[in-house]
Amino acid sequence: EAKRAGRGRVACYRPGMVEEVAERHRLEEDMRQALARGEFHLAYQPIMALASGEITGYEALIRWRHPTEGEISPARFIPLAEENGLVVEIGEWVLRQACRDAATWPAGRHVAVNVSTVQFRTPLLLKHITSALAESGLSPNRLEVELTETAIVADGAQIADGLAALRALGIRIAMDDFGTGYSSLAHLRDFPLDRIKIDRSFVSNALADRHSMAVLKAVIRMGEEMEISTIAEGVESEAEFTLLRELGCSAAQGYYIGRPAAMPAGEQDARRVGGAGAF
Ligand code: C2E
Ligand code: MG
Ligand code: MG
Ligand code: MG
């Protein structure tokens, strides 16, 4: 770009930019190897039904244990993997692993898997999902796909077809990070959704900010009317937890209930955070 700008113009290089590009390149190369080297694993975070206090499922969250850099957050490497397309392959691994793990859990507990819009754009997604289910023997109604609001909005009609195909298999669909993207109410009306995950920002601000509280209440109410369940994300305190229960939110997820953690097969019941019965 700087070159095209021509002579006499100020080149738009920032200090450190060359290093950033090199570092990014390195990370991408490492990512290509990471699957084969078994550097990815899944952490599971419990989701609690607020009316009963029961843990009804877990969200699978990918973790990358880099050999020299330590744990790298998905917030850092997933966007890169979306750009270079590796997220399709990584996402296939996530689906397979999550279904295999969930098949060992007590009946009824579901697993929620984050799926990138890039995965949705390839016809491979449906294939990856059906083979992960077939291989693990997990019933499709125990799998939930989480898609961000931004993805749903960006890809409109195409996504609607993909979602319909998944739902026909019995898989549930959740809109992730609701309230942060650019959705309109028309999307909520037109897309076949089973759950709305209310973004953490509304939850953490509700007690201090009237407008966050108003949005939170309105979304919960709308969910009730539409018969779409609402899951509050990022519940960190007892006060938030109590508020959400009082407002009639269907379910909650957050550090107060349980942090994402490894869940080896067979140990899931020992790990019931805080004891579901405590609430
Ligand atoms: P997300 O799907 O919205 O997941 C929730 C994020 O909030 C997780 O971050 C989780 O650890 C964090 N979190 C949960 N409870 C609390 C809380 O009480 N307080 C705070 N401050 N944070 C909380 P994580 O694991 O770092 O993941 C970040 C994002 O990366 C996810 O956001 C999701 O968009 C993406 N991601 C994670 N795993 C995958 C994956 O397997 N595939 C794809 N495509 N994306 C993934
Ligand atoms: Mg999610
Ligand atoms: Mg989320
Ligand atoms: Mg989020």
Coordinates of C-alpha atoms and ligand atoms in Angstrom, one line a residue:
E1 CA 0.0 0.0 0.0
A2 CA 2.8 2.3 0.9
K3 CA 4.4 1.6 -2.5
R4 CA 1.2 2.4 -4.4
A5 CA 0.9 5.7 -2.6
G6 CA 3.9 6.8 -4.7
R7 CA 6.9 9.0 -4.1
G8 CA 6.8 11.9 -1.9
R9 CA 4.0 10.4 0.2
V10 CA 4.5 9.3 3.7
A11 CA 4.8 5.5 3.9
C12 CA 2.2 4.0 6.3
Y13 CA 4.6 1.8 8.3
R14 CA 4.4 2.0 12.0
P15 CA 7.3 1.1 14.2
G16 CA 7.2 -2.5 15.1
M17 CA 5.1 -3.4 12.1
V18 CA 7.7 -5.7 10.4
E19 CA 8.1 -7.6 13.7
E20 CA 4.3 -7.9 14.0
V21 CA 4.0 -9.4 10.5
A22 CA 6.9 -11.8 11.2
E23 CA 5.4 -12.9 14.5
R24 CA 2.0 -13.5 12.9
H25 CA 3.7 -15.6 10.2
R26 CA 5.4 -17.7 12.8
L27 CA 2.2 -18.2 14.7
E28 CA 0.4 -19.3 11.5
E29 CA 3.2 -21.8 10.8
D30 CA 3.0 -23.2 14.3
M31 CA -0.8 -23.5 14.0
R32 CA -0.4 -25.7 11.0
Q33 CA 1.7 -28.1 13.0
A34 CA -0.3 -27.8 16.2
L35 CA -3.1 -30.3 15.3
A36 CA -0.7 -33.0 14.3
R37 CA 1.4 -32.4 17.4
G38 CA -1.7 -32.6 19.7
E39 CA -1.2 -29.1 21.1
F40 CA -4.9 -28.3 21.2
H41 CA -7.3 -29.4 23.9
L42 CA -10.7 -28.5 25.1
A43 CA -11.8 -26.9 28.3
Y44 CA -15.4 -27.2 29.4
Q45 CA -17.4 -24.6 31.2
P46 CA -20.7 -25.6 32.9
I47 CA -24.1 -24.1 31.9
M48 CA -26.6 -24.0 34.7
A49 CA -30.4 -23.9 34.4
L50 CA -31.5 -21.2 36.8
A51 CA -34.9 -22.6 37.7
S52 CA -33.5 -26.0 38.9
G53 CA -29.9 -25.2 39.6
E54 CA -28.9 -28.1 37.5
I55 CA -25.9 -28.3 35.2
T56 CA -27.5 -29.0 31.9
G57 CA -24.4 -28.9 29.7
Y58 CA -21.0 -27.5 29.0
E59 CA -19.5 -25.2 26.4
A60 CA -16.3 -26.5 24.8
L61 CA -13.6 -23.9 24.6
I62 CA -10.4 -24.6 22.7
R63 CA -7.0 -24.2 24.3
W64 CA -3.6 -24.1 22.6
R65 CA -0.7 -25.2 24.6
H66 CA 2.1 -23.7 22.5
P67 CA 5.5 -25.5 23.0
T68 CA 7.4 -22.2 23.7
E69 CA 4.8 -19.5 24.3
G70 CA 2.6 -21.4 26.7
E71 CA -1.2 -21.1 26.5
I72 CA -2.4 -19.0 23.7
S73 CA -5.9 -17.6 23.9
P74 CA -8.5 -18.5 21.3
A75 CA -9.3 -14.8 21.1
R76 CA -5.8 -14.4 19.6
F77 CA -5.5 -17.5 17.3
I78 CA -9.0 -18.1 16.1
P79 CA -9.2 -14.8 14.2
L80 CA -5.9 -15.8 12.5
A81 CA -7.2 -19.3 11.7
E82 CA -10.3 -17.7 10.2
E83 CA -8.2 -15.6 7.9
N84 CA -6.0 -18.4 6.7
G85 CA -8.8 -21.0 6.6
L86 CA -7.2 -23.4 9.1
V87 CA -10.3 -22.9 11.3
V88 CA -12.1 -25.4 9.1
E89 CA -9.6 -28.1 10.0
I90 CA -9.3 -27.0 13.7
G91 CA -13.1 -26.8 13.9
E92 CA -13.4 -30.3 12.6
W93 CA -11.1 -31.5 15.4
V94 CA -13.1 -29.6 18.0
L95 CA -16.4 -31.1 16.8
R96 CA -15.0 -34.6 16.9
Q97 CA -13.4 -34.2 20.3
A98 CA -16.3 -32.5 21.9
C99 CA -18.8 -35.1 20.6
R100 CA -16.5 -37.9 21.8
D101 CA -16.3 -36.4 25.3
A102 CA -19.9 -35.6 25.6
A103 CA -20.9 -39.2 24.7
T104 CA -19.3 -40.2 28.0
W105 CA -21.3 -37.7 30.1
P106 CA -24.5 -38.5 31.9
A107 CA -27.5 -38.6 29.6
G108 CA -29.1 -35.3 29.0
R109 CA -26.1 -33.1 29.3
H110 CA -25.4 -31.3 26.1
V111 CA -22.2 -29.9 24.6
A112 CA -22.1 -26.5 23.0
V113 CA -19.5 -26.0 20.3
N114 CA -18.4 -22.7 18.8
V115 CA -18.5 -22.7 15.0
S116 CA -16.9 -20.0 13.0
T117 CA -18.7 -18.3 10.1
V118 CA -15.8 -19.5 7.9
Q119 CA -16.8 -23.1 8.7
F120 CA -20.3 -22.3 7.8
R121 CA -19.3 -21.1 4.4
T122 CA -17.9 -24.5 3.4
P123 CA -20.1 -27.4 2.6
L124 CA -17.7 -29.5 4.8
L125 CA -19.4 -28.3 8.0
L126 CA -22.4 -30.6 7.6
K127 CA -20.1 -33.5 6.8
H128 CA -17.9 -32.8 9.8
I129 CA -20.8 -32.6 12.1
T130 CA -22.5 -35.7 10.9
S131 CA -19.3 -37.8 11.0
A132 CA -18.5 -36.5 14.5
L133 CA -21.9 -37.6 15.7
A134 CA -21.7 -40.9 13.9
E135 CA -18.2 -41.7 15.2
S136 CA -19.1 -40.8 18.8
G137 CA -22.6 -42.1 18.9
L138 CA -23.7 -38.8 20.5
S139 CA -27.4 -38.1 19.9
P140 CA -27.8 -34.9 17.7
N141 CA -30.1 -33.4 20.3
R142 CA -27.2 -33.2 22.7
L143 CA -25.1 -31.1 20.4
E144 CA -25.5 -27.3 20.3
V145 CA -23.8 -25.1 17.7
E146 CA -22.9 -21.6 18.8
L147 CA -22.7 -19.0 16.1
T148 CA -21.9 -15.3 16.7
E149 CA -24.4 -12.7 16.0
T150 CA -21.9 -11.0 13.6
A151 CA -21.7 -14.2 11.6
I152 CA -25.4 -14.6 11.3
V153 CA -25.8 -11.1 10.1
A154 CA -22.9 -11.1 7.7
D155 CA -24.0 -14.2 5.8
G156 CA -27.7 -13.9 5.9
A157 CA -29.5 -16.2 3.5
Q158 CA -26.6 -18.7 3.2
I159 CA -26.5 -19.2 7.0
A160 CA -30.2 -19.6 7.2
D161 CA -30.0 -22.7 4.9
G162 CA -27.1 -24.1 6.9
L163 CA -29.0 -23.6 10.1
A164 CA -32.1 -25.2 8.8
A165 CA -30.1 -28.3 7.7
L166 CA -28.6 -28.6 11.2
R167 CA -31.9 -28.2 12.9
A168 CA -33.4 -30.9 10.6
L169 CA -30.8 -33.2 12.2
G170 CA -32.0 -32.3 15.7
I171 CA -29.1 -30.1 16.6
R172 CA -29.8 -26.9 18.5
I173 CA -28.6 -23.5 17.5
A174 CA -27.5 -20.7 19.8
M175 CA -26.7 -17.1 18.9
D176 CA -23.5 -16.2 20.8
D177 CA -22.5 -12.8 22.2
F178 CA -26.0 -11.4 21.6
G179 CA -26.1 -7.6 21.7
T180 CA -22.5 -7.0 20.6
G181 CA -22.9 -7.5 16.8
Y182 CA -25.1 -5.8 14.3
S183 CA -28.2 -7.9 14.4
S184 CA -31.6 -6.5 13.9
L185 CA -34.8 -7.8 15.4
A186 CA -35.6 -9.2 11.9
H187 CA -32.8 -11.7 12.3
L188 CA -34.2 -13.0 15.6
R189 CA -37.6 -13.2 13.9
D190 CA -36.3 -15.0 10.7
F191 CA -33.6 -17.3 11.9
P192 CA -34.4 -20.7 13.5
L193 CA -32.7 -20.2 16.9
D194 CA -33.1 -22.2 20.0
R195 CA -31.0 -20.1 22.4
I196 CA -29.8 -16.6 22.8
K197 CA -26.6 -16.1 24.7
I198 CA -26.6 -12.6 26.2
D199 CA -23.2 -11.0 26.1
R200 CA -21.2 -10.6 29.3
S201 CA -21.1 -6.8 28.9
F202 CA -24.9 -6.6 29.7
V203 CA -24.6 -8.9 32.6
S204 CA -21.6 -7.2 34.2
N205 CA -23.0 -3.7 33.8
A206 CA -26.6 -4.4 34.7
L207 CA -26.3 -3.7 38.4
A208 CA -24.5 -0.4 37.8
D209 CA -26.1 0.9 34.6
R210 CA -29.8 1.4 34.0
H211 CA -29.5 1.0 30.3
S212 CA -27.7 -2.3 30.5
M213 CA -30.3 -3.5 32.9
A214 CA -33.1 -2.4 30.6
V215 CA -31.5 -4.4 27.7
L216 CA -31.0 -7.4 29.8
K217 CA -34.6 -7.4 31.0
A218 CA -35.9 -6.8 27.5
V219 CA -33.9 -9.7 25.9
I220 CA -35.0 -12.1 28.7
R221 CA -38.6 -11.0 28.2
M222 CA -38.4 -11.3 24.4
G223 CA -36.9 -14.8 24.8
E224 CA -39.8 -15.8 26.9
E225 CA -42.3 -14.5 24.3
M226 CA -40.5 -16.2 21.5
E227 CA -39.9 -19.4 23.4
I228 CA -36.2 -19.1 22.9
S229 CA -34.2 -19.8 26.0
T230 CA -31.8 -17.2 27.2
I231 CA -28.3 -17.9 28.6
A232 CA -26.5 -15.1 30.5
E233 CA -22.7 -15.2 29.8
G234 CA -20.0 -14.1 32.2
V235 CA -21.8 -14.3 35.5
E236 CA -19.1 -13.5 38.1
S237 CA -20.9 -12.7 41.3
E238 CA -23.7 -13.9 43.6
A239 CA -25.5 -10.5 43.0
E240 CA -25.5 -11.1 39.2
F241 CA -26.6 -14.7 39.7
T242 CA -29.5 -13.7 41.9
L243 CA -30.6 -10.9 39.6
L244 CA -30.7 -13.2 36.6
R245 CA -32.7 -15.8 38.4
E246 CA -35.2 -13.1 39.5
L247 CA -35.5 -11.8 36.0
G248 CA -36.4 -15.2 34.8
C249 CA -33.3 -15.8 32.6
S250 CA -33.3 -19.5 31.6
A251 CA -29.6 -20.3 32.2
A252 CA -26.3 -18.9 33.2
Q253 CA -22.6 -19.4 32.6
G254 CA -19.6 -17.7 34.2
Y255 CA -16.8 -17.9 36.7
Y256 CA -19.3 -17.7 39.6
I257 CA -20.8 -21.0 38.5
G258 CA -17.6 -22.6 37.1
R259 CA -14.5 -21.8 35.2
P260 CA -13.6 -23.6 32.0
A261 CA -11.6 -26.6 33.0
A262 CA -10.4 -30.0 31.7
M263 CA -13.0 -32.7 32.1
P264 CA -11.6 -36.1 31.7
A265 CA -14.1 -38.8 30.9
G266 CA -15.6 -40.3 34.0
E267 CA -14.8 -37.4 36.3
Q268 CA -17.6 -35.1 35.3
D269 CA -19.8 -35.7 38.3
A270 CA -17.0 -35.0 40.8
R271 CA -16.6 -31.7 39.1
R272 CA -20.1 -30.3 39.6
V273 CA -19.2 -26.8 40.4
G274 CA -20.3 -25.6 43.8
G275 CA -22.7 -28.5 43.8
A276 CA -25.6 -27.9 41.6
G277 CA -27.8 -28.5 44.6
A278 CA -26.4 -25.6 46.4
F279 CA -28.5 -23.2 44.5
Ligands
C2E1 P1 -17.3 -17.2 23.7 O1 -17.9 -18.3 22.8 O2 -18.3 -16.1 23.9 O3 -16.9 -17.9 25.0 C1 -17.0 -17.3 26.3 C2 -15.6 -16.7 26.7 O4 -15.8 -16.0 28.0 C3 -14.6 -17.8 27.0 O5 -13.3 -17.2 26.7 C4 -14.7 -18.0 28.5 O6 -13.6 -18.5 29.1 C5 -15.0 -16.6 28.9 N1 -15.7 -16.5 30.2 C6 -16.6 -17.4 30.7 N2 -17.1 -17.0 31.9 C7 -16.5 -15.8 32.2 C8 -16.7 -14.9 33.3 O7 -17.4 -15.1 34.2 N3 -15.9 -13.8 33.2 C9 -15.1 -13.5 32.1 N4 -14.4 -12.4 32.1 N5 -14.9 -14.4 31.1 C10 -15.7 -15.5 31.1 P2 -12.2 -18.0 25.8 O8 -12.3 -19.4 26.2 O9 -11.0 -17.3 25.9 O10 -12.8 -17.9 24.3 C11 -12.9 -16.7 23.7 C12 -13.6 -16.9 22.4 O11 -12.9 -17.7 21.5 C13 -15.0 -17.6 22.5 O12 -16.0 -16.6 23.0 C14 -15.2 -18.0 21.1 O13 -15.8 -17.0 20.4 C15 -13.9 -18.3 20.6 N6 -13.6 -19.8 20.7 C16 -13.3 -20.6 21.8 N7 -13.2 -21.9 21.4 C17 -13.5 -21.9 20.1 C18 -13.7 -23.0 19.1 O14 -13.5 -24.2 19.4 N8 -14.0 -22.7 17.9 C19 -14.2 -21.3 17.5 N9 -14.5 -21.1 16.2 N10 -14.1 -20.3 18.4 C20 -13.8 -20.6 19.7
MG2 MG -19.5 -19.4 22.7
MG3 MG -20.2 -15.9 24.0
MG4 MG -18.0 -13.8 24.1

